[in-house]
């Protein structure tokens, strides 16, 4: 297979659950065809070089997987034969290390571990038949990752074009207790409908992930521009195509300048981490940080967008502390942020009730394995609740 083949290559890009629609729109904008959403990702097709571009420019994908075969199976031996038939030595060298990852849905096989072993055996046997030696396995930091997906009847094998997960942008160093993954943060900013121009505030910014991702969106900075990818280690890597893609992305970046993006946090250590990360991302001076209590923080403009991932029970704090905090947060928003749109990520499904503000939209998202909701709240002055009738009123 090559980037110049007329027949398009098949890909799958996993993403945080709940962001499949955002990823589909992103892939369409990057020129992908054959878009098909499933729970946890999007299938698409295009030239092999499209896989390079998605790795570089996707803000919400977790990986880019290149599908090398899809076939029917009934037994472990069927899976072995399917894998053995592939030209693995054409794609990577015997001196490179590998790892096989397998996931399954409704597979009839008794042992998924054994199926994983059979795929590894097939790859090694393919090399042994051609060169008389086999590649080594490295489960921690392999050169090549092979992904296997089994459903009830078919086996699909992929080569991982990403390597490290795509949320690892290459800039994060300092983190707080519960950092948000970068691709989930970018997805939240996208879901807010922020236009990149209106003011944006994270009043509980922690290590700064949301505001840094927002700044990269506003300046059209490719999120993968500061890291390397697994496809660069494959034998069929098209360096000329890759250089063209990188050069085009770099040319689109806007000059670094102060933007109406604001981060605040109660704790100075968190803001120190946020500034460190901002500098590592090459965005020094683009975002304004201020140490402040969210309950006392003034609005930096008459209207704008709040995106935040506040403390919640599973993450930080106690239930009693949060029960007292959320009503105060709602009061602060009503007093100081009327005219703003707030997007609050929380695993506490009762947040709108506790904060005493009505949510106009709820989007199911997963922060890792933790089910959350992104609550959209259009803040208006005063209370949106009807006053309770007095005891004597009828």
CSV table of C-alpha atoms in Angstrom, one decimal:
chain,number,residue,atom,x,y,z
A,1,UNK,CA,0.0,0.0,0.0
A,2,UNK,CA,1.2,3.5,-0.6
A,3,UNK,CA,0.0,7.1,-0.3
A,4,UNK,CA,-0.4,7.3,-4.1
A,5,UNK,CA,-2.8,4.4,-4.4
A,6,UNK,CA,-6.1,5.2,-6.2
A,7,UNK,CA,-8.0,3.0,-3.7
A,8,UNK,CA,-8.5,4.9,-0.4
A,9,UNK,CA,-7.0,3.6,2.8
A,10,UNK,CA,-9.4,2.8,5.7
A,11,UNK,CA,-8.8,4.4,9.1
A,12,UNK,CA,-10.4,4.5,12.5
A,13,UNK,CA,-9.9,7.3,15.0
A,14,UNK,CA,-11.0,6.6,18.6
A,15,UNK,CA,-11.9,9.6,20.8
A,16,UNK,CA,-13.4,10.3,24.2
A,17,UNK,CA,-16.9,9.0,24.3
A,18,UNK,CA,-19.4,11.9,23.7
A,19,UNK,CA,-17.1,13.7,21.2
A,20,UNK,CA,-17.8,11.5,18.2
A,21,UNK,CA,-19.9,14.2,16.5
A,22,UNK,CA,-17.1,16.8,17.0
A,23,UNK,CA,-14.5,14.4,15.6
A,24,UNK,CA,-16.7,13.7,12.6
A,25,UNK,CA,-16.9,17.4,11.8
A,26,UNK,CA,-13.2,17.8,12.3
A,27,UNK,CA,-12.4,14.9,10.0
A,28,UNK,CA,-14.7,16.2,7.3
A,29,UNK,CA,-12.9,19.6,7.4
A,30,UNK,CA,-9.6,17.8,7.0
A,31,UNK,CA,-10.8,16.1,3.8
A,32,UNK,CA,-11.7,12.7,5.1
A,33,UNK,CA,-14.3,10.6,3.3
A,34,UNK,CA,-16.5,7.6,4.2
A,35,UNK,CA,-17.3,9.1,7.6
A,36,UNK,CA,-19.1,6.7,9.9
A,37,UNK,CA,-19.6,7.3,13.6
A,38,UNK,CA,-19.6,4.5,16.2
A,39,UNK,CA,-19.5,4.6,20.0
A,40,UNK,CA,-16.1,5.9,20.9
A,41,UNK,CA,-14.8,6.9,17.5
A,42,UNK,CA,-15.2,7.5,13.7
A,43,UNK,CA,-14.3,5.4,10.7
A,44,UNK,CA,-13.1,7.3,7.6
A,45,UNK,CA,-11.0,6.8,4.5
A,46,UNK,CA,-8.5,8.7,2.3
A,47,UNK,CA,-4.9,8.6,1.2
A,48,UNK,CA,-2.4,7.3,3.7
A,49,UNK,CA,-1.1,10.9,3.9
A,50,UNK,CA,-4.5,11.9,5.3
A,51,UNK,CA,-3.6,9.7,8.3
A,52,UNK,CA,-0.5,11.9,8.8
A,53,UNK,CA,-2.6,15.1,8.7
A,54,UNK,CA,-5.2,13.8,11.1
A,55,UNK,CA,-2.4,12.9,13.6
A,56,UNK,CA,-1.1,16.5,13.3
A,57,UNK,CA,-4.3,18.5,13.3
A,58,UNK,CA,-7.0,16.6,15.1
A,59,UNK,CA,-7.8,18.1,18.4
A,60,UNK,CA,-10.2,15.4,19.7
A,61,UNK,CA,-9.0,12.1,18.3
A,62,UNK,CA,-7.1,9.8,20.7
A,63,UNK,CA,-5.3,7.9,18.0
A,64,UNK,CA,-5.3,7.2,14.2
A,65,UNK,CA,-5.4,3.5,13.3
A,66,UNK,CA,-4.7,2.4,9.7
A,67,UNK,CA,-6.8,-0.7,8.9
A,68,UNK,CA,-4.7,-3.3,7.1
A,69,UNK,CA,-7.3,-6.1,6.9
A,70,UNK,CA,-10.8,-7.1,7.9
A,71,UNK,CA,-11.8,-10.8,7.6
A,72,UNK,CA,-14.2,-13.3,9.0
A,73,UNK,CA,-13.1,-15.8,11.7
A,74,UNK,CA,-14.4,-18.6,13.9
A,75,UNK,CA,-11.3,-19.8,15.7
A,76,UNK,CA,-8.0,-18.6,17.0
A,77,UNK,CA,-6.4,-20.4,14.0
A,78,UNK,CA,-8.4,-18.3,11.6
A,79,UNK,CA,-7.1,-15.2,13.3
A,80,UNK,CA,-3.5,-16.5,13.0
A,81,UNK,CA,-3.9,-17.2,9.3
A,82,UNK,CA,-5.4,-13.8,8.6
A,83,UNK,CA,-2.4,-12.1,10.4
A,84,UNK,CA,0.2,-14.4,8.8
A,85,UNK,CA,-1.0,-13.4,5.3
A,86,UNK,CA,-0.1,-9.8,5.8
A,87,UNK,CA,3.2,-8.3,4.5
A,88,UNK,CA,4.5,-7.1,7.9
A,89,UNK,CA,8.1,-6.9,6.8
A,90,UNK,CA,7.0,-4.4,4.1
A,91,UNK,CA,5.8,-2.0,6.9
A,92,UNK,CA,8.5,-2.2,9.6
A,93,UNK,CA,11.9,-3.7,10.3
A,94,UNK,CA,12.8,-6.9,12.2
A,95,UNK,CA,15.0,-4.7,14.5
A,96,UNK,CA,11.9,-2.7,15.7
A,97,UNK,CA,9.9,-3.7,18.7
A,98,UNK,CA,6.2,-4.4,18.7
A,99,UNK,CA,3.2,-4.7,20.9
A,100,UNK,CA,-0.3,-6.2,20.1
A,101,UNK,CA,-3.4,-4.8,21.8
A,102,UNK,CA,-6.7,-6.6,21.4
A,103,UNK,CA,-10.3,-5.6,22.3
A,104,UNK,CA,-13.4,-7.6,21.6
A,105,UNK,CA,-17.2,-7.2,21.6
A,106,UNK,CA,-19.3,-10.4,21.8
A,107,UNK,CA,-16.4,-12.6,20.6
A,108,UNK,CA,-17.0,-16.3,20.8
A,109,UNK,CA,-13.4,-17.1,21.7
A,110,UNK,CA,-12.7,-18.5,25.1
A,111,UNK,CA,-9.4,-16.6,25.7
A,112,UNK,CA,-8.7,-13.2,24.3
A,113,UNK,CA,-5.1,-13.4,25.7
A,114,UNK,CA,-4.5,-16.5,23.6
A,115,UNK,CA,-5.9,-14.7,20.5
A,116,UNK,CA,-3.5,-11.8,21.2
A,117,UNK,CA,-0.6,-14.3,21.4
A,118,UNK,CA,-1.6,-15.8,18.1
A,119,UNK,CA,-1.5,-12.5,16.3
A,120,UNK,CA,1.9,-11.8,17.8
A,121,UNK,CA,3.0,-15.3,16.7
A,122,UNK,CA,1.8,-14.7,13.2
A,123,UNK,CA,3.7,-11.4,12.9
A,124,UNK,CA,6.9,-13.0,14.2
A,125,UNK,CA,6.5,-16.1,12.0
A,126,UNK,CA,6.2,-13.8,9.0
A,127,UNK,CA,9.5,-12.2,9.7
A,128,UNK,CA,11.1,-15.6,10.6
A,129,UNK,CA,10.1,-17.0,7.2
A,130,UNK,CA,11.7,-14.2,5.3
A,131,UNK,CA,14.8,-13.3,7.4
A,132,UNK,CA,15.3,-16.2,9.8
A,133,UNK,CA,14.8,-14.0,12.8
A,134,UNK,CA,11.9,-12.2,14.5
A,135,UNK,CA,11.2,-8.8,16.1
A,136,UNK,CA,11.1,-8.4,19.9
A,137,UNK,CA,8.1,-7.5,22.0
A,138,UNK,CA,8.1,-4.3,24.1
A,139,UNK,CA,4.9,-3.8,26.1
A,140,UNK,CA,6.0,-0.4,27.5
A,141,UNK,CA,7.5,1.6,24.7
A,142,UNK,CA,7.2,-0.3,21.4
A,143,UNK,CA,8.2,1.1,18.0
A,144,UNK,CA,5.1,-0.5,16.4
A,145,UNK,CA,1.7,-1.0,17.9
A,146,UNK,CA,-0.7,-3.5,16.3
A,147,UNK,CA,-4.4,-3.2,17.3
A,148,UNK,CA,-6.8,-6.1,16.9
A,149,UNK,CA,-10.6,-5.7,17.1
A,150,UNK,CA,-12.9,-8.7,17.3
A,151,UNK,CA,-16.7,-8.7,17.0
A,152,UNK,CA,-18.9,-11.8,16.9
A,153,UNK,CA,-17.8,-12.7,13.3
A,154,UNK,CA,-14.9,-10.5,12.0
A,155,UNK,CA,-11.4,-9.7,13.0
A,156,UNK,CA,-9.9,-6.3,12.0
A,157,UNK,CA,-6.2,-5.5,12.3
A,158,UNK,CA,-4.8,-2.0,12.4
A,159,UNK,CA,-1.3,-0.4,12.5
A,160,UNK,CA,-1.2,2.5,14.9
A,161,UNK,CA,0.0,5.6,13.1
A,162,UNK,CA,0.1,7.7,16.3
A,163,UNK,CA,2.3,5.9,18.9
A,164,UNK,CA,1.7,7.9,22.1
A,165,UNK,CA,-2.0,8.9,22.5
A,166,UNK,CA,-2.8,12.1,20.7
A,167,UNK,CA,-3.8,13.9,23.8
A,168,UNK,CA,-0.1,13.9,24.7
A,169,UNK,CA,0.6,17.1,22.8
A,170,UNK,CA,4.2,17.4,23.9
A,171,UNK,CA,3.9,20.5,26.1
A,172,UNK,CA,2.3,19.2,29.4
A,173,UNK,CA,4.8,19.1,32.2
A,174,UNK,CA,3.2,20.3,35.4
A,175,UNK,CA,-0.2,19.0,36.4
A,176,UNK,CA,-2.5,19.3,39.4
A,177,UNK,CA,-4.4,16.6,41.2
A,178,UNK,CA,-6.9,15.9,38.5
A,179,UNK,CA,-5.8,17.1,35.0
A,180,UNK,CA,-8.2,17.0,32.1
A,181,UNK,CA,-6.9,15.2,29.0
A,182,UNK,CA,-6.1,17.7,26.3
A,183,UNK,CA,-8.4,16.2,23.6
A,184,UNK,CA,-11.4,16.2,26.0
A,185,UNK,CA,-10.6,19.8,26.9
A,186,UNK,CA,-10.5,20.8,23.2
A,187,UNK,CA,-13.8,18.9,22.6
A,188,UNK,CA,-15.4,20.9,25.5
A,189,UNK,CA,-14.2,24.2,23.9
A,190,UNK,CA,-15.6,23.1,20.6
A,191,UNK,CA,-19.0,22.0,22.1
A,192,UNK,CA,-19.3,25.5,23.7
A,193,UNK,CA,-19.6,27.0,20.3
A,194,UNK,CA,-16.8,29.5,21.2
A,195,UNK,CA,-15.9,31.5,18.1
A,196,UNK,CA,-12.2,32.1,19.0
A,197,UNK,CA,-12.8,35.9,19.3
A,198,UNK,CA,-15.3,36.4,22.2
A,199,UNK,CA,-13.9,36.4,25.8
A,200,UNK,CA,-13.3,32.9,27.3
A,201,UNK,CA,-12.7,32.2,31.0
A,202,UNK,CA,-11.9,29.2,33.1
A,203,UNK,CA,-12.3,30.4,36.7
A,204,UNK,CA,-11.0,27.1,38.1
A,205,UNK,CA,-8.3,26.5,35.6
A,206,UNK,CA,-6.0,24.2,37.5
A,207,UNK,CA,-3.0,23.4,35.3
A,208,UNK,CA,-4.5,25.4,32.4
A,209,UNK,CA,-5.6,22.7,30.0
A,210,UNK,CA,-8.8,24.2,28.8
A,211,UNK,CA,-7.4,27.7,28.2
A,212,UNK,CA,-4.3,26.4,26.5
A,213,UNK,CA,-6.4,24.3,24.1
A,214,UNK,CA,-8.6,27.3,23.5
A,215,UNK,CA,-5.6,29.5,22.7
A,216,UNK,CA,-4.3,26.8,20.2
A,217,UNK,CA,-7.7,26.8,18.5
A,218,UNK,CA,-7.9,30.6,18.3
A,219,UNK,CA,-4.4,30.8,16.8
A,220,UNK,CA,-4.9,27.7,14.5
A,221,UNK,CA,-1.9,25.9,16.0
A,222,UNK,CA,-1.8,22.2,15.0
A,223,UNK,CA,-2.0,20.3,18.3
A,224,UNK,CA,0.5,17.7,17.1
A,225,UNK,CA,3.2,20.1,16.0
A,226,UNK,CA,5.5,19.6,18.9
A,227,UNK,CA,5.7,15.8,18.9
A,228,UNK,CA,6.7,12.8,16.8
A,229,UNK,CA,4.4,10.0,15.5
A,230,UNK,CA,4.7,6.2,14.9
A,231,UNK,CA,4.1,6.5,11.2
A,232,UNK,CA,7.5,8.2,10.9
A,233,UNK,CA,9.0,4.8,11.8
A,234,UNK,CA,7.2,2.8,9.2
A,235,UNK,CA,9.0,1.7,6.0
A,236,UNK,CA,6.3,3.2,3.7
A,237,UNK,CA,6.6,6.6,5.4
A,238,UNK,CA,6.3,9.3,2.7
A,239,UNK,CA,8.6,12.0,4.1
A,240,UNK,CA,7.9,14.5,1.3
A,241,UNK,CA,4.2,14.3,1.8
A,242,UNK,CA,4.7,14.8,5.6
A,243,UNK,CA,6.9,17.8,5.1
A,244,UNK,CA,4.3,19.4,2.8
A,245,UNK,CA,1.5,18.8,5.4
A,246,UNK,CA,3.6,20.2,8.3
A,247,UNK,CA,4.7,23.3,6.2
A,248,UNK,CA,1.1,24.0,5.3
A,249,UNK,CA,-0.1,23.8,8.9
A,250,UNK,CA,2.7,26.0,10.1
A,251,UNK,CA,1.9,28.6,7.5
A,252,UNK,CA,-1.7,28.9,8.8
A,253,UNK,CA,-0.7,29.7,12.4
A,254,UNK,CA,-1.6,33.2,13.6
A,255,UNK,CA,1.0,35.4,15.3
A,256,UNK,CA,1.2,35.0,19.1
A,257,UNK,CA,-0.5,37.9,20.8
A,258,UNK,CA,-2.6,38.5,23.9
A,259,UNK,CA,-6.1,37.1,23.5
A,260,UNK,CA,-9.2,37.6,25.6
A,261,UNK,CA,-8.7,34.2,27.2
A,262,UNK,CA,-8.5,34.2,31.0
A,263,UNK,CA,-7.6,31.6,33.6
A,264,UNK,CA,-8.1,31.9,37.3
A,265,UNK,CA,-7.6,29.6,40.3
A,266,UNK,CA,-7.7,29.8,44.1
A,267,UNK,CA,-4.3,28.2,44.5
A,268,UNK,CA,-1.0,29.8,43.4
A,269,UNK,CA,0.7,26.4,42.9
A,270,UNK,CA,-1.9,25.6,40.3
A,271,UNK,CA,-1.4,28.9,38.4
A,272,UNK,CA,2.4,28.3,38.5
A,273,UNK,CA,1.7,24.9,36.8
A,274,UNK,CA,-0.6,26.6,34.3
A,275,UNK,CA,2.0,29.3,33.4
A,276,UNK,CA,4.7,26.6,33.0
A,277,UNK,CA,2.5,24.6,30.6
A,278,UNK,CA,1.6,27.8,28.7
A,279,UNK,CA,5.3,28.6,28.2
A,280,UNK,CA,6.0,24.9,27.2
A,281,UNK,CA,3.3,25.2,24.5
A,282,UNK,CA,5.0,28.3,23.1
A,283,UNK,CA,2.1,30.6,24.2
A,284,UNK,CA,3.7,32.8,26.7
A,285,UNK,CA,1.6,36.0,27.1
A,286,UNK,CA,-1.3,34.8,25.1
A,287,UNK,CA,-3.5,33.8,28.1
A,288,UNK,CA,-4.0,36.0,31.2
A,289,UNK,CA,-3.9,34.3,34.6
A,290,UNK,CA,-5.0,35.6,37.9
A,291,UNK,CA,-5.1,34.1,41.4
A,292,UNK,CA,-8.6,34.6,42.7
A,293,UNK,CA,-11.5,32.8,44.4
A,294,UNK,CA,-14.2,32.1,41.8
A,295,UNK,CA,-16.8,33.3,44.2
A,296,UNK,CA,-15.2,36.8,44.2
A,297,UNK,CA,-13.8,36.9,40.7
A,298,UNK,CA,-15.2,39.8,38.5
A,299,UNK,CA,-16.2,39.2,34.9
A,300,UNK,CA,-13.4,40.3,32.5
A,301,UNK,CA,-16.0,41.5,30.0
A,302,UNK,CA,-19.8,42.1,29.7
A,303,UNK,CA,-20.3,38.8,27.9
A,304,UNK,CA,-18.4,35.7,26.9
A,305,UNK,CA,-18.0,32.0,27.5
A,306,UNK,CA,-17.1,30.1,30.7
A,307,UNK,CA,-15.6,26.6,30.3
A,308,UNK,CA,-14.6,24.9,33.5
A,309,UNK,CA,-14.1,21.5,35.2
A,310,UNK,CA,-14.8,22.4,38.9
A,311,UNK,CA,-14.1,20.1,41.8
A,312,UNK,CA,-16.5,17.3,42.3
A,313,UNK,CA,-16.8,14.4,44.7
A,314,UNK,CA,-14.9,11.7,42.8
A,315,UNK,CA,-12.2,14.2,41.9
A,316,UNK,CA,-11.6,16.6,44.8
A,317,UNK,CA,-13.3,17.7,47.9
A,318,UNK,CA,-16.0,16.2,50.1
A,319,UNK,CA,-19.7,15.9,49.5
A,320,UNK,CA,-20.4,18.4,52.3
A,321,UNK,CA,-18.0,20.9,51.0
A,322,UNK,CA,-19.4,20.7,47.5
A,323,UNK,CA,-23.0,21.0,48.8
A,324,UNK,CA,-22.1,24.3,50.3
A,325,UNK,CA,-19.9,25.5,47.4
A,326,UNK,CA,-22.3,24.9,44.4
A,327,UNK,CA,-25.1,27.3,45.6
A,328,UNK,CA,-22.5,30.0,46.2
A,329,UNK,CA,-21.1,29.4,42.7
A,330,UNK,CA,-24.6,29.8,41.2
A,331,UNK,CA,-25.1,33.1,43.2
A,332,UNK,CA,-21.7,34.4,42.0
A,333,UNK,CA,-22.5,33.6,38.4
A,334,UNK,CA,-25.9,35.4,38.6
A,335,UNK,CA,-24.4,38.4,40.2
A,336,UNK,CA,-21.3,38.9,38.1
A,337,UNK,CA,-21.7,36.9,34.8
A,338,UNK,CA,-25.1,37.8,33.5
A,339,UNK,CA,-25.0,37.5,29.7
A,340,UNK,CA,-22.3,34.8,29.7
A,341,UNK,CA,-22.7,31.2,28.6
A,342,UNK,CA,-21.3,28.7,31.1
A,343,UNK,CA,-20.2,25.1,30.2
A,344,UNK,CA,-19.5,23.1,33.3
A,345,UNK,CA,-18.2,19.6,33.3
A,346,UNK,CA,-19.3,17.5,36.2
A,347,UNK,CA,-19.8,13.9,37.3
A,348,UNK,CA,-22.5,15.2,39.7
A,349,UNK,CA,-25.7,14.8,37.7
A,350,UNK,CA,-27.5,17.0,40.3
A,351,UNK,CA,-25.2,20.0,39.6
A,352,UNK,CA,-27.9,22.3,38.0
A,353,UNK,CA,-30.1,21.7,41.1
A,354,UNK,CA,-27.3,22.3,43.5
A,355,UNK,CA,-26.1,25.4,41.6
A,356,UNK,CA,-29.7,26.6,41.4
A,357,UNK,CA,-29.4,27.4,37.7
A,358,UNK,CA,-31.3,25.8,34.8
A,359,UNK,CA,-29.2,23.8,32.3
A,360,UNK,CA,-30.3,24.5,28.7
A,361,UNK,CA,-28.4,21.5,27.4
A,362,UNK,CA,-26.7,18.4,28.8
A,363,UNK,CA,-24.1,16.5,26.8
A,364,UNK,CA,-22.9,13.1,28.0
A,365,UNK,CA,-19.0,12.9,28.1
A,366,UNK,CA,-16.6,10.5,29.6
A,367,UNK,CA,-13.5,11.8,31.5
A,368,UNK,CA,-11.6,8.5,31.2
A,369,UNK,CA,-14.0,5.9,32.6
A,370,UNK,CA,-15.9,8.5,34.6
A,371,UNK,CA,-19.3,9.4,33.2
A,372,UNK,CA,-19.9,13.1,33.2
A,373,UNK,CA,-22.3,15.8,31.9
A,374,UNK,CA,-21.3,19.0,30.2
A,375,UNK,CA,-24.0,21.4,31.4
A,376,UNK,CA,-24.8,24.5,29.3
A,377,UNK,CA,-26.1,27.3,31.4
A,378,UNK,CA,-27.1,30.6,30.0
A,379,UNK,CA,-26.6,33.0,32.9
A,380,UNK,CA,-29.2,35.7,33.6
A,381,UNK,CA,-29.2,38.2,36.4
A,382,UNK,CA,-31.2,37.3,39.4
A,383,UNK,CA,-32.9,33.9,40.0
A,384,UNK,CA,-34.6,31.9,37.3
A,385,UNK,CA,-36.6,30.1,40.0
A,386,UNK,CA,-40.1,31.2,40.8
A,387,UNK,CA,-40.5,32.5,44.4
A,388,UNK,CA,-42.2,30.1,46.8
A,389,UNK,CA,-45.7,31.2,47.9
A,390,UNK,CA,-46.0,32.3,51.5
A,391,UNK,CA,-47.4,30.0,54.1
A,392,UNK,CA,-50.8,31.7,54.0
A,393,UNK,CA,-51.1,32.1,50.3
A,394,UNK,CA,-53.5,29.9,48.4
